Amino acid sequence: MNSKLELTPLTASIGALAHGIDISSELRLDEVKEIESAMDRFAVLVFRDQLLDQDQQIRFAKNFGPLDTGLRKLRRGTHRFAYNELADISNVTAEGEVAERSHSRIVSNVANQLWHSDSSFQQVRAKYSMLSAHVVPQFGGDTEFADLRAAYDELPDWRKTKIDNLVGVHSSLHSRFLLGDTGYDEAQKTAIAPARWPLVQTDPRSGRRCLYVGHHICEIEGMTLPEGRMLAMDLIEHATQRQFVYQHKWRVGDLVMWDNTATLHRGKWYDFAERRELRRATTEEVVRSSEAARLQQELELAQ
């Protein structure tokens, strides 16, 4: 069967506009494989004019692996959606009103403006995220994506040698603490144990080497806390240079899909008094990198 997926690159290294597949419908296996192959190449795909309802978005996401609930493990109270696996990326309360600036929903919006990979703080990390736009502000609220593969390629050799065997510790609340969001009880603080990930990993599908950094890193093993955090910040600064970044300007009906193991992303500023509503479904990584698998094996042998 001939391929229906058409791809238009958006930058030299990351992102493509995807045409030709109706993702609101049940996908054939060959269509799923086409999308996965495109993700291996571009790491970010943009589907235009496909406004999915909750059922359609969950069905689409399930084509690519088991679904992740992320920080829903920490949060309590009413959820606006029928599925816990749909993250509410908005400034809207459970009652449907635009949140006050002191509301936890706004804190989440601010935290999303830090460079990160979804669920890097979990032992089973996120693979693909799929974010669907339903209401967008008149100005701002873009999302930026940084290519961690190209960023690794452009590191100087001395830096590659230094970081090749280092391990970052990722904490679910570290980025929140950076912003002064510290109002969590002990049960919430310990609900998700920190996750250990190599700073450099080889993608098991594409074979490309990637940095794996972001603002969830709270320390780097074998380094003092200040030196480790400075190294993490230096690597984030390197990876988010403009030549590695695609900036997406949202339109209602967009669905953007990205690979969390190969990219960083962040939201950009918008006026929190203006309604913005997006919904995200995220899949868990099924096959680990060789470096992460080796680290897990070492941990199991040490126990």
Coordinates of C-alpha atoms in Angstrom, one line a residue:
M1 CA 0.0 0.0 0.0
N2 CA 1.4 3.4 -0.9
S3 CA 2.2 5.8 1.8
K4 CA -0.3 8.5 2.6
L5 CA 1.8 10.5 5.0
E6 CA 3.4 13.6 3.5
L7 CA 6.0 15.5 5.4
T8 CA 7.2 19.1 5.1
P9 CA 10.3 19.9 7.2
L10 CA 10.0 22.9 9.5
T11 CA 13.7 23.5 10.3
A12 CA 17.0 22.0 9.2
S13 CA 17.0 19.3 12.0
I14 CA 13.7 19.1 13.9
G15 CA 10.0 19.2 13.1
A16 CA 7.8 18.5 10.1
L17 CA 4.3 19.4 9.1
A18 CA 2.4 16.1 8.6
H19 CA -0.3 15.7 6.0
G20 CA -2.4 12.9 4.6
I21 CA -3.5 10.9 7.6
D22 CA -6.8 11.5 9.4
I23 CA -5.7 11.0 13.0
S24 CA -9.2 11.3 14.3
S25 CA -10.0 7.9 12.8
E26 CA -8.8 4.5 13.7
L27 CA -5.3 4.1 12.2
R28 CA -4.1 1.2 10.2
L29 CA -0.9 -0.5 11.3
D30 CA 1.0 0.8 8.3
E31 CA -0.1 4.4 9.2
V32 CA 1.2 3.9 12.7
K33 CA 4.5 2.7 11.4
E34 CA 4.7 5.7 9.0
I35 CA 4.2 8.1 11.9
E36 CA 6.8 6.3 14.1
S37 CA 9.3 6.4 11.2
A38 CA 8.7 10.2 10.8
M39 CA 9.2 10.7 14.5
D40 CA 12.5 8.9 14.3
R41 CA 13.6 11.4 11.6
F42 CA 12.0 14.7 12.8
A43 CA 11.2 14.1 16.5
V44 CA 8.3 16.6 16.3
L45 CA 5.3 16.3 14.0
V46 CA 2.6 19.0 13.5
F47 CA -0.9 17.9 12.4
R48 CA -3.1 20.8 11.4
D49 CA -6.9 21.1 11.4
Q50 CA -7.5 17.9 13.4
L51 CA -9.5 18.9 16.4
L52 CA -9.8 15.7 18.4
D53 CA -12.3 15.0 21.2
Q54 CA -11.2 13.2 24.3
D55 CA -12.0 9.7 23.0
Q56 CA -10.2 10.3 19.7
Q57 CA -7.1 11.7 21.3
I58 CA -6.8 8.7 23.7
R59 CA -7.4 6.3 20.8
F60 CA -4.7 8.0 18.7
A61 CA -2.2 8.0 21.6
K62 CA -2.8 4.3 22.4
N63 CA -1.4 3.4 19.0
F64 CA 2.1 4.2 20.3
G65 CA 2.3 2.5 23.7
P66 CA 0.8 2.4 27.2
L67 CA -0.3 5.8 28.5
D68 CA 1.4 7.8 31.3
T69 CA -0.4 9.8 33.9
G70 CA 2.6 11.8 35.0
L71 CA 2.0 14.4 37.7
R72 CA -1.6 13.2 38.1
K73 CA 0.0 10.8 40.7
L74 CA 0.6 13.9 42.9
R75 CA -2.5 15.9 42.3
R76 CA -5.8 15.6 44.1
G77 CA -9.2 16.9 43.5
T78 CA -11.5 17.2 40.5
H79 CA -10.2 16.5 37.0
R80 CA -12.0 18.2 34.1
F81 CA -11.6 15.2 31.7
A82 CA -13.0 11.8 31.4
Y83 CA -9.5 10.2 31.4
N84 CA -6.7 10.6 34.0
E85 CA -4.4 10.0 31.0
L86 CA -5.3 13.4 29.6
A87 CA -3.3 16.2 31.1
D88 CA -5.1 19.5 31.3
I89 CA -2.5 22.0 29.9
S90 CA -4.6 25.1 30.5
N91 CA -5.2 28.1 32.8
V92 CA -8.7 26.9 33.5
T93 CA -10.0 25.5 36.8
A94 CA -12.0 22.3 37.3
E95 CA -15.2 24.5 37.3
G96 CA -14.3 25.9 33.8
E97 CA -13.3 29.4 34.9
V98 CA -10.0 31.2 34.1
A99 CA -7.8 30.7 37.2
E100 CA -6.7 33.5 39.5
R101 CA -2.9 34.1 39.3
S102 CA -2.3 32.5 42.7
H103 CA -4.0 29.2 41.6
S104 CA -2.0 26.0 41.3
R105 CA -3.0 25.9 37.6
I106 CA -1.1 29.1 37.0
V107 CA 1.9 27.7 38.8
S108 CA 1.8 24.8 36.4
N109 CA 1.8 27.1 33.5
V110 CA 4.8 29.0 34.8
A111 CA 6.7 25.7 35.4
N112 CA 6.0 24.6 31.9
Q113 CA 8.1 27.6 30.7
L114 CA 11.2 25.8 32.0
W115 CA 13.0 23.5 29.5
H116 CA 12.0 19.9 30.3
S117 CA 11.1 16.5 29.0
D118 CA 7.7 15.1 30.2
S119 CA 8.0 12.5 33.0
S120 CA 11.8 12.4 33.0
F121 CA 11.4 12.0 36.8
Q122 CA 9.9 8.5 36.4
Q123 CA 11.7 5.2 36.2
V124 CA 9.5 4.5 33.1
R125 CA 10.0 7.8 31.3
A126 CA 7.7 9.3 28.7
K127 CA 8.2 8.6 25.0
Y128 CA 5.7 10.5 22.8
S129 CA 3.5 13.4 23.9
M130 CA 0.5 14.5 21.8
L131 CA -0.8 18.0 22.6
S132 CA -4.1 19.1 21.1
A133 CA -5.1 22.8 21.0
H134 CA -8.7 23.8 21.7
V135 CA -8.5 27.4 22.8
V136 CA -5.5 29.6 22.1
P137 CA -4.7 33.2 23.2
Q138 CA -4.5 36.1 20.8
F139 CA -0.8 36.6 21.5
G140 CA 1.9 34.3 23.0
G141 CA 1.6 30.8 24.3
D142 CA 3.9 29.3 21.7
T143 CA 5.7 26.1 22.5
E144 CA 9.4 25.6 21.7
F145 CA 11.2 22.3 21.0
A146 CA 14.9 21.7 21.1
D147 CA 16.7 18.9 19.3
L148 CA 18.8 16.9 21.8
R149 CA 20.3 14.8 19.0
A150 CA 21.7 17.7 17.0
A151 CA 22.8 19.3 20.2
Y152 CA 24.8 16.2 21.2
D153 CA 26.4 16.1 17.7
E154 CA 27.6 19.7 18.1
L155 CA 29.2 19.2 21.5
P156 CA 33.0 19.6 21.5
D157 CA 34.8 16.3 21.9
W158 CA 36.2 17.2 25.3
R159 CA 32.6 17.7 26.6
K160 CA 31.4 14.5 25.1
T161 CA 34.2 12.6 26.8
K162 CA 33.4 14.3 30.2
I163 CA 29.7 13.5 30.2
D164 CA 29.7 10.1 28.5
N165 CA 29.3 8.0 31.6
L166 CA 27.5 10.6 33.9
V167 CA 24.1 10.0 35.4
G168 CA 21.5 12.7 36.1
V169 CA 19.0 12.4 39.0
H170 CA 15.6 13.7 38.0
S171 CA 13.0 14.9 40.6
S172 CA 9.3 15.5 40.0
L173 CA 9.3 18.6 42.2
H174 CA 12.7 20.1 41.6
S175 CA 11.5 22.5 38.9
R176 CA 8.6 23.5 41.1
F177 CA 11.0 24.2 44.0
L178 CA 13.1 26.4 41.7
L179 CA 10.0 28.6 41.3
G180 CA 9.2 28.8 45.0
D181 CA 6.3 26.3 44.7
T182 CA 7.0 24.3 47.9
G183 CA 3.5 23.7 49.4
Y184 CA 3.6 19.9 49.2
D185 CA 3.1 17.4 52.0
E186 CA 5.4 14.5 52.7
A187 CA 3.2 12.0 50.9
Q188 CA 3.3 14.2 47.7
K189 CA 7.0 14.7 48.0
T190 CA 7.7 11.0 48.2
A191 CA 4.9 9.8 45.8
I192 CA 7.4 9.6 42.9
A193 CA 10.9 8.6 43.7
P194 CA 13.7 10.3 41.8
A195 CA 14.8 8.7 38.6
R196 CA 18.3 8.1 37.4
W197 CA 19.1 8.5 33.7
P198 CA 22.4 8.7 31.7
L199 CA 23.2 12.1 30.4
V200 CA 23.9 10.6 27.0
Q201 CA 21.8 7.9 25.5
T202 CA 21.4 6.1 22.2
D203 CA 17.9 6.0 20.7
P204 CA 17.0 2.3 20.2
R205 CA 15.0 3.1 17.1
S206 CA 17.1 5.7 15.2
G207 CA 20.5 4.8 16.6
R208 CA 21.3 8.5 17.2
R209 CA 23.0 9.6 20.4
C210 CA 21.1 12.2 22.5
L211 CA 21.6 14.4 25.4
Y212 CA 19.1 13.8 28.2
V213 CA 18.9 16.9 30.3
G214 CA 16.3 19.4 31.6
H215 CA 15.2 21.3 34.6
H216 CA 13.9 18.2 36.4
I217 CA 17.6 17.3 37.0
C218 CA 18.4 18.0 40.7
E219 CA 21.9 16.5 40.8
I220 CA 24.5 14.6 38.8
E221 CA 26.0 11.6 40.5
G222 CA 29.7 11.8 41.4
M223 CA 29.7 15.6 41.3
T224 CA 29.2 18.1 44.1
L225 CA 25.7 19.6 44.1
P226 CA 26.8 23.0 42.8
E227 CA 29.0 21.6 40.0
G228 CA 26.4 19.1 38.9
R229 CA 23.7 21.7 38.7
M230 CA 25.9 24.1 36.8
L231 CA 26.9 21.3 34.3
A232 CA 23.2 20.6 33.8
M233 CA 22.5 24.3 33.2
D234 CA 25.4 24.5 30.8
L235 CA 24.1 21.6 28.8
I236 CA 20.6 23.0 28.7
E237 CA 22.0 26.3 27.5
H238 CA 23.9 24.5 24.7
A239 CA 21.0 22.4 23.7
T240 CA 18.5 25.3 23.4
Q241 CA 20.5 27.5 21.0
R242 CA 18.4 28.8 18.2
Q243 CA 19.8 26.5 15.5
F244 CA 18.4 23.5 17.5
V245 CA 14.9 24.9 18.2
Y246 CA 11.5 24.9 16.4
Q247 CA 9.0 27.4 17.8
H248 CA 5.4 26.3 17.2
K249 CA 2.6 29.0 17.0
W250 CA -0.6 27.3 18.0
R251 CA -3.8 27.3 16.0
V252 CA -7.1 25.7 17.2
G253 CA -7.1 22.1 15.7
D254 CA -3.4 21.6 15.9
L255 CA -2.0 18.4 17.4
V256 CA 1.7 18.4 18.0
M257 CA 3.4 15.1 18.7
W258 CA 7.0 15.0 20.0
D259 CA 9.6 12.5 21.3
N260 CA 10.5 13.3 24.9
T261 CA 13.6 11.1 24.7
A262 CA 15.0 13.2 21.8
T263 CA 13.8 16.7 22.6
L264 CA 13.3 19.4 25.3
H265 CA 10.3 21.7 25.2
R266 CA 8.9 24.7 27.0
G267 CA 5.9 26.9 26.8
K268 CA 6.3 30.6 26.1
W269 CA 4.7 33.5 28.0
Y270 CA 1.1 34.5 27.4
D271 CA -1.4 36.6 29.4
F272 CA -2.8 34.3 32.1
A273 CA -6.0 36.4 32.1
E274 CA -6.7 35.1 28.6
R275 CA -8.1 31.6 28.3
R276 CA -5.8 28.9 26.9
E277 CA -6.8 25.2 26.7
L278 CA -4.7 22.3 25.4
R279 CA -4.9 18.6 26.2
R280 CA -2.0 16.2 26.3
A281 CA -1.8 12.5 26.1
T282 CA 1.6 10.8 26.7
T283 CA 2.9 7.3 26.1
E284 CA 5.5 5.5 28.2
E285 CA 8.8 4.4 26.7
V286 CA 8.6 0.7 25.9
V287 CA 12.2 -0.1 24.8
R288 CA 15.0 1.6 26.8
S289 CA 18.3 2.9 25.4
S290 CA 21.2 0.5 25.9
E291 CA 22.8 3.0 28.4
A292 CA 19.6 3.2 30.5
A293 CA 19.1 -0.6 30.4
R294 CA 22.7 -1.1 31.6
L295 CA 22.2 1.4 34.4
Q296 CA 19.0 -0.4 35.5
Q297 CA 20.8 -3.8 35.4
E298 CA 23.6 -2.4 37.6
L299 CA 21.0 -1.1 40.1
E300 CA 19.3 -4.5 40.2
L301 CA 22.6 -6.3 40.8
A302 CA 23.5 -3.9 43.6
Q303 CA 20.3 -4.6 45.5

